Short mmCIF file of C-alpha atoms and ligand atoms in Angstrom, two decimals:
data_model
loop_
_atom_site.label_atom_id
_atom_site.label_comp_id
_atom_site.label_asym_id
_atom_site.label_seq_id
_atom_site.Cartn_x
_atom_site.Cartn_y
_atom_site.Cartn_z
CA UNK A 1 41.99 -21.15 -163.73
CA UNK A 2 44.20 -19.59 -160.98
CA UNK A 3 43.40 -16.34 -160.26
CA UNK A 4 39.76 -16.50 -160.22
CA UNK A 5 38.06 -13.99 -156.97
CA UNK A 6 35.03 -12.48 -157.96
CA UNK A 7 32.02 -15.01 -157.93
CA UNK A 8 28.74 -14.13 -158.61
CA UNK A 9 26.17 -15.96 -156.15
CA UNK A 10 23.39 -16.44 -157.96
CA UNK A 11 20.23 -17.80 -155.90
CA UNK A 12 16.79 -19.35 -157.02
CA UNK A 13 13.61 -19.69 -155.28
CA UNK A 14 14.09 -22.99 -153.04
CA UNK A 15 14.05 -23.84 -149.78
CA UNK A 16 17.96 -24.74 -150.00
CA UNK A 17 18.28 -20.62 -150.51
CA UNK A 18 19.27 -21.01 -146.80
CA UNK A 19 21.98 -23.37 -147.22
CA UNK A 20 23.58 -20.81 -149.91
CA UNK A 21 24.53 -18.83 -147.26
CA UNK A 22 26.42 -20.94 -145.59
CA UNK A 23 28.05 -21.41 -149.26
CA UNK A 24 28.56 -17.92 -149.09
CA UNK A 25 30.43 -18.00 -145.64
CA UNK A 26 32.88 -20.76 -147.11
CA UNK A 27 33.55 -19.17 -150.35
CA UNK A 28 34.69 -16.10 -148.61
CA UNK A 29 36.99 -17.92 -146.20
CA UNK A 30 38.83 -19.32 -148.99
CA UNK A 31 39.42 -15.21 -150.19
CA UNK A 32 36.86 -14.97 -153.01
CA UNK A 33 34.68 -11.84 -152.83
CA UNK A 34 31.08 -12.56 -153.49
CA UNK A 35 28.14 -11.03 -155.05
CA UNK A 36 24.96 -12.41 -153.88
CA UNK A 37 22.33 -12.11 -157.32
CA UNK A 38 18.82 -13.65 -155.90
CA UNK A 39 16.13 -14.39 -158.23
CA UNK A 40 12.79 -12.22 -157.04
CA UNK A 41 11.17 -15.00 -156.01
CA UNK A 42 14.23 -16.71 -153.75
CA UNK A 43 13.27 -13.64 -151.22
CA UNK A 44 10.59 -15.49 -150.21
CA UNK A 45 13.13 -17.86 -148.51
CA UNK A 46 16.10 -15.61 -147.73
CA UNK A 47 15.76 -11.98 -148.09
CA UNK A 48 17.73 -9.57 -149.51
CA UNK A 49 18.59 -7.95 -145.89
CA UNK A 50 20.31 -11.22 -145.35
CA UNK A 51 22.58 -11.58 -148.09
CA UNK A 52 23.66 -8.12 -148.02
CA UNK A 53 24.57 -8.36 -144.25
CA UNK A 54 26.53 -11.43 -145.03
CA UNK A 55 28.29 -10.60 -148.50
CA UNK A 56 29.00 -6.68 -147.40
CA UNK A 57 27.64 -5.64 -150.57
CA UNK A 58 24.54 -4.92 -151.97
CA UNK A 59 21.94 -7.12 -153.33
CA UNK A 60 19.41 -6.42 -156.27
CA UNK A 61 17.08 -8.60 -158.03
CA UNK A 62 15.92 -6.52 -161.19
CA UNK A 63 17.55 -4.69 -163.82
CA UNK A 64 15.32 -1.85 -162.95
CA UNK A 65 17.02 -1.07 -159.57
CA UNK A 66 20.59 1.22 -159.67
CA UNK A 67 19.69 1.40 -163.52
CA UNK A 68 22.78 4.25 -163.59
CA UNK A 69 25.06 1.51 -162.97
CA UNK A 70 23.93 -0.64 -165.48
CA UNK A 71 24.38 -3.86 -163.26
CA UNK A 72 23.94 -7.28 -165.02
CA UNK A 73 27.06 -5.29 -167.38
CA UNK A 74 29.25 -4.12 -164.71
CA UNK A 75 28.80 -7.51 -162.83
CA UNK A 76 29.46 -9.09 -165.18
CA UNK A 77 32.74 -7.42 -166.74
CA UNK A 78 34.14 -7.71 -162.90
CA UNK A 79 32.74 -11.26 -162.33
CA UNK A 80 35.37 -13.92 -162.71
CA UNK A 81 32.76 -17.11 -162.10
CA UNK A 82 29.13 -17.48 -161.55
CA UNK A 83 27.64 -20.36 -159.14
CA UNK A 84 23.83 -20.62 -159.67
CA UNK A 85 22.55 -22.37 -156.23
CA UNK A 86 20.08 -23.52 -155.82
CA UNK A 87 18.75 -23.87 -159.34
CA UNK A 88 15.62 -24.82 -158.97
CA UNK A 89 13.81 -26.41 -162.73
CA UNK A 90 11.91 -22.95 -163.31
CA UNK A 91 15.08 -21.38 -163.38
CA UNK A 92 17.23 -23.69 -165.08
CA UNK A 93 14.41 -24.21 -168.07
CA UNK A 94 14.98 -20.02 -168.24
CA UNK A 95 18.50 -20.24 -168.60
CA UNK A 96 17.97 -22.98 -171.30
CA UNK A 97 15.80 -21.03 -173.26
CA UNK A 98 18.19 -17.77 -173.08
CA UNK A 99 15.29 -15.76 -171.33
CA UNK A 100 16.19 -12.17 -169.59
CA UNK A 101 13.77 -11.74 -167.26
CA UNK A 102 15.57 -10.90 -164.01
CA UNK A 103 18.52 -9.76 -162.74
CA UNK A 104 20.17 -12.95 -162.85
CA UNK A 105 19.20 -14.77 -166.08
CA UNK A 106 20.28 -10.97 -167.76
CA UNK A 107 23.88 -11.88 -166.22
CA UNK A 108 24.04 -15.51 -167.45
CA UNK A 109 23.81 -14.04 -171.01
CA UNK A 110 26.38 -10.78 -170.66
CA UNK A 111 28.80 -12.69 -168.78
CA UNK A 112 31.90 -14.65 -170.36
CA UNK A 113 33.11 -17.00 -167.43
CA UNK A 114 32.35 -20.09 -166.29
CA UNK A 115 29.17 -21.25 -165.05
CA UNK A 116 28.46 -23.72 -162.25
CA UNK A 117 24.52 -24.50 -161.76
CA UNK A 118 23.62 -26.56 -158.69
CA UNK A 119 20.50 -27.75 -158.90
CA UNK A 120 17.78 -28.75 -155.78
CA UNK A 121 14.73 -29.97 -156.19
CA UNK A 122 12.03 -32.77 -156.09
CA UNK A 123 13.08 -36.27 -157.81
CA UNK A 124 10.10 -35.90 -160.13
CA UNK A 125 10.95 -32.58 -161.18
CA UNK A 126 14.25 -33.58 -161.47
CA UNK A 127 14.04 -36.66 -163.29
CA UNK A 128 11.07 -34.79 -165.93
CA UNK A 129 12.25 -35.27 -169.31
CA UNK A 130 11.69 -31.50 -169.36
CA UNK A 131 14.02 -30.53 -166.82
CA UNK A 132 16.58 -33.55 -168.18
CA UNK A 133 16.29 -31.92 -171.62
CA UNK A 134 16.96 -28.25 -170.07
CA UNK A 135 19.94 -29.97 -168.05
CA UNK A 136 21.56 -31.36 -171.00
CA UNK A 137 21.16 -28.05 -173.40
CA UNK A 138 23.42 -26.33 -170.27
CA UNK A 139 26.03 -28.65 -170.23
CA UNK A 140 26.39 -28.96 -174.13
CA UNK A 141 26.52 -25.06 -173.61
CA UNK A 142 29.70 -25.35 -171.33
CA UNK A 143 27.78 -24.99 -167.85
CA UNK A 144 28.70 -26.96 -165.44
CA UNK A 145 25.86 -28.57 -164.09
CA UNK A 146 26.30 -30.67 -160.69
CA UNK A 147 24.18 -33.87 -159.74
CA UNK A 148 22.45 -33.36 -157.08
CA UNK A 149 22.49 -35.49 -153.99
CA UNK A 150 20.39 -38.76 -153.60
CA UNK A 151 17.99 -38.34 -149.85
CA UNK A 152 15.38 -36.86 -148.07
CA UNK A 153 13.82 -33.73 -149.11
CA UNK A 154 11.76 -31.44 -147.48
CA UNK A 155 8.38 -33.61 -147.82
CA UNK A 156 7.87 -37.00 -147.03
CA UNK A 157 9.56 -37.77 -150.83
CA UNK A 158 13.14 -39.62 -151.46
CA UNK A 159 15.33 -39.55 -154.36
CA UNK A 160 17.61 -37.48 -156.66
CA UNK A 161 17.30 -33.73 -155.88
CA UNK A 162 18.99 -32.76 -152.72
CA UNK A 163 21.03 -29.61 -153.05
CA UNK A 164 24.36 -31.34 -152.29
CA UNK A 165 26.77 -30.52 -149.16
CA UNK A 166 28.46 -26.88 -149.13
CA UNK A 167 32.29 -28.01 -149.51
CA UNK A 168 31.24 -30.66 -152.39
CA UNK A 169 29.72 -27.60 -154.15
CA UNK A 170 33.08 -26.01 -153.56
CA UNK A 171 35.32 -28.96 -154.30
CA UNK A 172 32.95 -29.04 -157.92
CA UNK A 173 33.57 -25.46 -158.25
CA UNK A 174 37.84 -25.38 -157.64
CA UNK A 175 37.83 -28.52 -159.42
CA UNK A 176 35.55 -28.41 -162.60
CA UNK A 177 37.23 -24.23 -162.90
CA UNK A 178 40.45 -26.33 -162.62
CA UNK A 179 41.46 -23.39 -159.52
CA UNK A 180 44.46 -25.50 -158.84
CA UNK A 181 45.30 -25.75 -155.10
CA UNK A 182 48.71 -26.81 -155.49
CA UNK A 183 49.63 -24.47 -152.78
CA UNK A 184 47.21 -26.10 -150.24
CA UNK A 185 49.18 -26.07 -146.65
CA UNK A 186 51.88 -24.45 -147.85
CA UNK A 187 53.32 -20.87 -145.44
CA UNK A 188 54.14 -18.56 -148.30
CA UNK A 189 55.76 -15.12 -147.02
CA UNK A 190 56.19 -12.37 -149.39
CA UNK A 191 58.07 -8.63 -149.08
CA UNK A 192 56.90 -6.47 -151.46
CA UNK A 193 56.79 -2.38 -151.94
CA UNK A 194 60.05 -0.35 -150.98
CA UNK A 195 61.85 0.69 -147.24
CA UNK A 196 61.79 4.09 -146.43
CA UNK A 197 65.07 5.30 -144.68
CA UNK A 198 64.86 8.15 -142.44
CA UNK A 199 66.69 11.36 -142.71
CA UNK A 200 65.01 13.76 -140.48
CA UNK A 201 60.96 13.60 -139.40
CA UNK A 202 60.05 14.78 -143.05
CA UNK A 203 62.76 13.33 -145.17
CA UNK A 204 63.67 9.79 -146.50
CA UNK A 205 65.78 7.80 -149.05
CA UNK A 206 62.78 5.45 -150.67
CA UNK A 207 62.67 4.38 -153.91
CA UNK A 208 60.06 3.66 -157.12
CA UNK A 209 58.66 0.27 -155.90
CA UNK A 210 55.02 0.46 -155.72
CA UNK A 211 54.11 -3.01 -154.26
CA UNK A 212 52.50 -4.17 -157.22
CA UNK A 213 54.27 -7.31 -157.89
CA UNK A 214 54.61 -8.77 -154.57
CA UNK A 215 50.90 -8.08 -154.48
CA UNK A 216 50.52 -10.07 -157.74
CA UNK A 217 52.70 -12.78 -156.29
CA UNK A 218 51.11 -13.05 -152.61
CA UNK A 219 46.86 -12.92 -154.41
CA UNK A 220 48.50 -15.60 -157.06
CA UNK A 221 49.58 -17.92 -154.25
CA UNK A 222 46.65 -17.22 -151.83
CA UNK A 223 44.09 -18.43 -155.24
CA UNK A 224 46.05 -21.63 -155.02
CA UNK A 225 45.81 -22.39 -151.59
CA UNK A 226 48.58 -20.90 -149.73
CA UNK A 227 48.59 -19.51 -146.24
CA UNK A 228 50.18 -16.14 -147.16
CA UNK A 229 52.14 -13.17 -145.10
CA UNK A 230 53.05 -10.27 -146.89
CA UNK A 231 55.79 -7.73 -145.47
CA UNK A 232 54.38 -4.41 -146.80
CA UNK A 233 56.93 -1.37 -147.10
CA UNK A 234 55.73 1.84 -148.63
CA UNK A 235 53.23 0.43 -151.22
CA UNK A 236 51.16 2.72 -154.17
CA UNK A 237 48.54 0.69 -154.13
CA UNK A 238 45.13 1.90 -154.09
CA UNK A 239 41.72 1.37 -151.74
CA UNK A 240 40.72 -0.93 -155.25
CA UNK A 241 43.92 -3.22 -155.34
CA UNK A 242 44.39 -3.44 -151.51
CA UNK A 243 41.03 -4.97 -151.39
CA UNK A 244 42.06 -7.61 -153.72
CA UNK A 245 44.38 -8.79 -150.66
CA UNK A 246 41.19 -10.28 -148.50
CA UNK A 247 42.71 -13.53 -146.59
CA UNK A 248 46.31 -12.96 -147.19
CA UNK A 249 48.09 -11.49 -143.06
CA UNK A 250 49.52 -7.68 -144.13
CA UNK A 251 52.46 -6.65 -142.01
CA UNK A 252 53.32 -3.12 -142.44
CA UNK A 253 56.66 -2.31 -142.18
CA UNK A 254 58.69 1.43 -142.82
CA UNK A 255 62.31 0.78 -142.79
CA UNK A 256 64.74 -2.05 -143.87
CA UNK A 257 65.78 -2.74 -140.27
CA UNK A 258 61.69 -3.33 -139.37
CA UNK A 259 61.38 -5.62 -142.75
CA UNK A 260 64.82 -7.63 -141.44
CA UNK A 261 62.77 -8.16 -138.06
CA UNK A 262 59.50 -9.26 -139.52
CA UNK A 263 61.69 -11.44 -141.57
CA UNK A 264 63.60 -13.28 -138.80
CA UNK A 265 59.98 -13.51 -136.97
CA UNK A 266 58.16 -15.38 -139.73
CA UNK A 267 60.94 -17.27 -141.97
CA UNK A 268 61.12 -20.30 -139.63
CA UNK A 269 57.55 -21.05 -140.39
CA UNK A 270 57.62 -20.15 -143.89
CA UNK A 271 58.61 -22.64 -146.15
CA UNK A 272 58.47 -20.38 -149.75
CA UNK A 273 60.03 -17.13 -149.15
CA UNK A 274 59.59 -14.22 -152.09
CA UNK A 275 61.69 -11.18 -151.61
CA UNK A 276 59.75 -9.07 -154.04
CA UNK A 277 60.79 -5.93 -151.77
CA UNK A 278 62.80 -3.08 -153.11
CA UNK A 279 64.91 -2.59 -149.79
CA UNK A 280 66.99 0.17 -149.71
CA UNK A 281 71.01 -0.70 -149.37
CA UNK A 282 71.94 1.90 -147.31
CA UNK A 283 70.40 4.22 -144.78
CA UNK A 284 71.50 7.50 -143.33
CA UNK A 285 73.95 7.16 -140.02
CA UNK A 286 72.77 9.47 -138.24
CA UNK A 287 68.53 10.43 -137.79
CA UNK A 288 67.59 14.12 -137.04
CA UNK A 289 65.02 14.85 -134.57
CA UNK A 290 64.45 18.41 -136.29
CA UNK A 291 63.76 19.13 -139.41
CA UNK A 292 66.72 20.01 -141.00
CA UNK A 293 66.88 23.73 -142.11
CA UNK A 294 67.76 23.55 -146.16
CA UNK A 295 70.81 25.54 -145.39
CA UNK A 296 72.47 22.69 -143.92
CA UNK A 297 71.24 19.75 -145.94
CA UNK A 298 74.67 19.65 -147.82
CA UNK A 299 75.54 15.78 -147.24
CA UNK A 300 74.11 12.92 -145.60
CA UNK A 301 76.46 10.25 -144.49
CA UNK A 302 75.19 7.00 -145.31
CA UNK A 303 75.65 3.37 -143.27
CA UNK A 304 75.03 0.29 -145.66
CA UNK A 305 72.12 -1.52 -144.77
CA UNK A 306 72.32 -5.45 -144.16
CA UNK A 307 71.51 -7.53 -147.00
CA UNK A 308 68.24 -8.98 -145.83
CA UNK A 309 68.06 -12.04 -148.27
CA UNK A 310 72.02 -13.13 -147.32
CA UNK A 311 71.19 -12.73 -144.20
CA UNK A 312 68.04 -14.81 -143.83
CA UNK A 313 68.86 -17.46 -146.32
CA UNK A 314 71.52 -18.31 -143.18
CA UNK A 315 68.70 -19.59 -141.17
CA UNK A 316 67.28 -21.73 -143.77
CA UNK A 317 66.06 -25.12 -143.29
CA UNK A 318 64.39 -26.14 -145.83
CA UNK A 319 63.04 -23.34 -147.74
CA UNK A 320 62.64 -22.19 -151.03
CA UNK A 321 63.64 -18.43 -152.26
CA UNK A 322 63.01 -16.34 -154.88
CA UNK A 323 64.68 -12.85 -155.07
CA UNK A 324 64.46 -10.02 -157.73
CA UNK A 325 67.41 -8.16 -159.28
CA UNK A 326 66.32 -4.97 -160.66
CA UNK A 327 69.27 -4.14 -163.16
CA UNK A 328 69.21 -1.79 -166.32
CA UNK A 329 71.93 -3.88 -168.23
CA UNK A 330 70.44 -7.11 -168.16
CA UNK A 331 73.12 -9.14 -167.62
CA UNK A 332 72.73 -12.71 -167.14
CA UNK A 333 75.84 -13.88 -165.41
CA UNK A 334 75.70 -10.83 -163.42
CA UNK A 335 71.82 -12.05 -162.13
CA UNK A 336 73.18 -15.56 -162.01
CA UNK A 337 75.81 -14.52 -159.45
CA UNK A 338 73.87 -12.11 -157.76
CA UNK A 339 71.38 -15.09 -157.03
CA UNK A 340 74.16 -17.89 -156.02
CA UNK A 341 75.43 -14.77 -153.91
CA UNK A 342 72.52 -14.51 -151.85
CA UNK A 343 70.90 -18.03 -151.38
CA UNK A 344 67.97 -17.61 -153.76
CA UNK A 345 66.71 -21.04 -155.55
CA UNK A 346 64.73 -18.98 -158.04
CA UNK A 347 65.87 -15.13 -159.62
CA UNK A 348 64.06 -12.98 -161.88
CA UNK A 349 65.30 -10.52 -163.32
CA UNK A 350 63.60 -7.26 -163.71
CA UNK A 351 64.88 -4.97 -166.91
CA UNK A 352 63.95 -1.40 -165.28
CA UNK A 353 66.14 0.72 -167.88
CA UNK A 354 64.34 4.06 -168.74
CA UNK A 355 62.38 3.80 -165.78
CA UNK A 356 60.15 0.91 -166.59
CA UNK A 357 58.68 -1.44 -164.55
CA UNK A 358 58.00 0.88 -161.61
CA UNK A 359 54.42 1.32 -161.20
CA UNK A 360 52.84 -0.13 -164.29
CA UNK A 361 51.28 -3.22 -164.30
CA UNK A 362 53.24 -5.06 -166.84
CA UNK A 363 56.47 -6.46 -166.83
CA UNK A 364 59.71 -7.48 -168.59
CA UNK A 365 62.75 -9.80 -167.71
CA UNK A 366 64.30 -13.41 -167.59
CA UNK A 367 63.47 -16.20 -164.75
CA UNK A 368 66.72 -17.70 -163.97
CA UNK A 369 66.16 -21.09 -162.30
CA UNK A 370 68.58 -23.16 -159.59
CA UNK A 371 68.57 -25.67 -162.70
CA UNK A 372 70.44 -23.18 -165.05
CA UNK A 373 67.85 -22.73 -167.27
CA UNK A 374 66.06 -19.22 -168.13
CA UNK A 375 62.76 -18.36 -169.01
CA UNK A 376 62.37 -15.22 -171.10
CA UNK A 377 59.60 -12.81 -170.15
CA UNK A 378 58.43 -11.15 -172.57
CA UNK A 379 55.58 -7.93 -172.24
CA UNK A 380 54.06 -9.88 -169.17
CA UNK A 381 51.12 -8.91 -166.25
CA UNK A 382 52.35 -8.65 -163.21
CA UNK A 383 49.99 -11.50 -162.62
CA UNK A 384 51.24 -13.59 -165.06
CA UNK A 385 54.53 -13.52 -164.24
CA UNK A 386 53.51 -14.52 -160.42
CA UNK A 387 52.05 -17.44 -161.51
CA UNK A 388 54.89 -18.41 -163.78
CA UNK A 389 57.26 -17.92 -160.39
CA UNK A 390 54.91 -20.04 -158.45
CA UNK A 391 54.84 -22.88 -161.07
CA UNK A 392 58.85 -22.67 -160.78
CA UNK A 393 58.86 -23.16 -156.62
CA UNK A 394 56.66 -25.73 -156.89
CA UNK A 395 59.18 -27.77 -158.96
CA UNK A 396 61.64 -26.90 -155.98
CA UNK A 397 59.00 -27.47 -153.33
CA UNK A 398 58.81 -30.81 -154.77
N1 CTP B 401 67.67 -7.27 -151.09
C1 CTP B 401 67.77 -7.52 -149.74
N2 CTP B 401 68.44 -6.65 -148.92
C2 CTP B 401 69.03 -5.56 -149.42
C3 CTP B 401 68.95 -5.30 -150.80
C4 CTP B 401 68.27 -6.19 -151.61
O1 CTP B 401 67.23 -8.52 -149.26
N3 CTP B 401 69.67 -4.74 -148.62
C5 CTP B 401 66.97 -8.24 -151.95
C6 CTP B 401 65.81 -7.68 -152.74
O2 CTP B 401 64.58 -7.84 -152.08
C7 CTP B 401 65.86 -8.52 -154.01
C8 CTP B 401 67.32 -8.88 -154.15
O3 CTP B 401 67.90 -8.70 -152.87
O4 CTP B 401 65.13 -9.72 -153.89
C9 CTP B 401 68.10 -8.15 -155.20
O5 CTP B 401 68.07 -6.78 -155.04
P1 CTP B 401 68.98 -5.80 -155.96
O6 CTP B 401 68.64 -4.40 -155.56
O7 CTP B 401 68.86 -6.13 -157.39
O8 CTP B 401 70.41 -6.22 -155.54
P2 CTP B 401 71.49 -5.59 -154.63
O9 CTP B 401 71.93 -6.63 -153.69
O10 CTP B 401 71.02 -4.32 -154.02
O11 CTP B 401 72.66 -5.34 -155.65
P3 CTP B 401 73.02 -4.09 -156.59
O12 CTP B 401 74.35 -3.68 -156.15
O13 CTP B 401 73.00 -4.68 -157.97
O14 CTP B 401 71.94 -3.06 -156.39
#
């Protein structure tokens, strides 16, 4: 499930509460945002102070704190997993028997994603037919339920119940969510929003890109394990959707000339290049200092701008491209020479007639492929469609 970022933490009241938070730590390295949901009684082992200090956000336990927000509803609309760990067998028999009683337990009903439960406790409690019953009612629900490790636990006692090593609770996690890394290692550099061309200190040619899709395309390839650099010109994008870019290197640029030399600096290293950038093709010759006065603004000579893509596809070694064509005919042998043109392995093309497009979050247009063929798209999130581009350079990656 690519595109997964918002986890929901949930902790219950064992003494492996403490190794959550390294869990915590690793889950945010690897650019998910995380909600920390303790049970009330976990606080006896890690309290709240703790989790909201490491997560940045804030922590509540009840459904009777920040009632006006209605939490275990608005968590769980923006929640796109939920990792219960530890679960200890109090709280796993309560999610078994659909009980409400916290914070947490009211989450595991309202929310529609998938569930992994990581249980850590004593052998005997573990291995109670109780407990094995509970177990087995989750995962006949759909909940993923992880063994837990064979070893030493925190009394003299040996056996099944050791809350298992953080990265094998995060290998479970990608892997049983099917969060593909297929991008793992991989330098993935992405332009996106549109350059800004200077007239005087007030004035500019720009144009209607708002960033949106090489957004889509750089968060799509970060989720799969990509190492990702986005050239930002000029985006819309608000305080909400900039946040989504956690883990992903932002270099701001203004003008095409500053995107061309961000370009030069980080192409050798890249090995997947999207140009998602509107750039502007042409920029005016001459800069005022002043403000023009309006009497004078009667004509601005222009000087063509380089064409960024030609010009770095020159230096390629072995990289893969894609570029965007932004056309309001929609002509395919047009897009298909426009692509051979410039170097690109991988072109889509972007139907912007009447003004679409720009801005919204939805898009329409054909992927034309080095191969010949073309994949209609068709009424398609900007998210969507990123994934769709990355699942065609990974055929070219090889
Ligand atoms: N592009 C670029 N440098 C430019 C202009 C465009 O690198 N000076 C890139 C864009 O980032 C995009 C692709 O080229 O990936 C196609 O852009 P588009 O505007 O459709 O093509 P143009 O070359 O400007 O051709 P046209 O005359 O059709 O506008």
């Amino acid at each position: 499930m690519a595109g997964v970022r918002e986890v929901i933490l949930g902790v219950g009241g064992g003494i492996a509460a403490y190794k959550s938070c390294d869990l915590l730590r690793r889950l945010q390295e690897r650019g998910y945002a995380v909600t920390v949901v303790p049970t009330p009684s976990s606080l006896n082992f890690v309290g709240s102070a703790t989790w909201e200090a490491l997560s940045g956000r804030p922590v509540t336990t009840q459904v009777w704190e920040r009632v006006d927000e209605v939490r275990h509803i608005s968590l769980a609309a923006s929640a796109d997993a939920l990792i219960i760990a530890p679960a200890t067998a109090d709280l796993i028999a309560r999610v078994a028997a659909g009980r409400a009683d916290d914070l947490l337990t009211n989450l595991v009903l309202a929310v529609d994603v998938p569930i992994l439960v990581v249980p850590a406790m004593h052998p005997q409690m573990w291995l109670d037919p109780a407990t094995v019953a509970n177990v087995q009612t989750l995962r006949s629900r759909g909940f993923v339920v992880m063994d837990p490790e064979v070893g030493r636990l925190t009394g003299e006692d040996i056996g099944p119940g050791r809350f298992p090593e953080t990265l094998s609770i995060i290998e479970k996690f990608e892997k049983s969510l099917s969060i593909e890394k297929d991008f793992l290692g991989i330098n993935v550099l992405v332009t996106a929003g549109g350059t800004r061309e200077a007239i005087d200190p007030v004035r500019y040619i720009g144009n209607r890109s708002s960033g949106r899709q090489g957004a889509a395309v750089a968060r799509a390839a970060r989720d799969r394990g990509a190492t990702v650099k986005l050239i930002m010109a000029n985006s819309q994008l608000s305080h909400e959707e900039t946040a989504t870019l956690n883990g992903i290197e932002i270099i701001p640029v203004e003008t095409a000339t500053q995107m061309h030399a961000a370009l030069e600096k980080e192409f050798p290293t890249t090995r997947l290049l999207i140009m998602s950038a509107a750039v502007a093709d042409a920029k005016p010759s001459q800069v005022s200092d002043a403000k023009i006065k309006k009497g004078e603004l009667k004509e601005i000579q222009l000087t063509e701008n380089p064409d960024l893509l030609k010009s770095i596809a020159k230096m390629r070694d072995k990289q893969v491209i894609i570029a965007f064509a932004a056309e309001t005919n929609g002509d395919l042998g047009a897009a298909r020479e426009k692509m051979q043109a410039k170097g690109a392995n991988i072109l889509y093309l972007n139907d912007v007639s009447g003004g679409a497009i720009f801005g919204s979050d939805q898009t329409e247009g054909v992927i034309l492929t080095g191969n010949g063929a073309h994949i209609p798209v068709t009424n398609t999130s900007k998210d969507t469609l990123a994934e769709l581009l990355l699942d065609q350079a990974l055929i070219q990656l090889g």
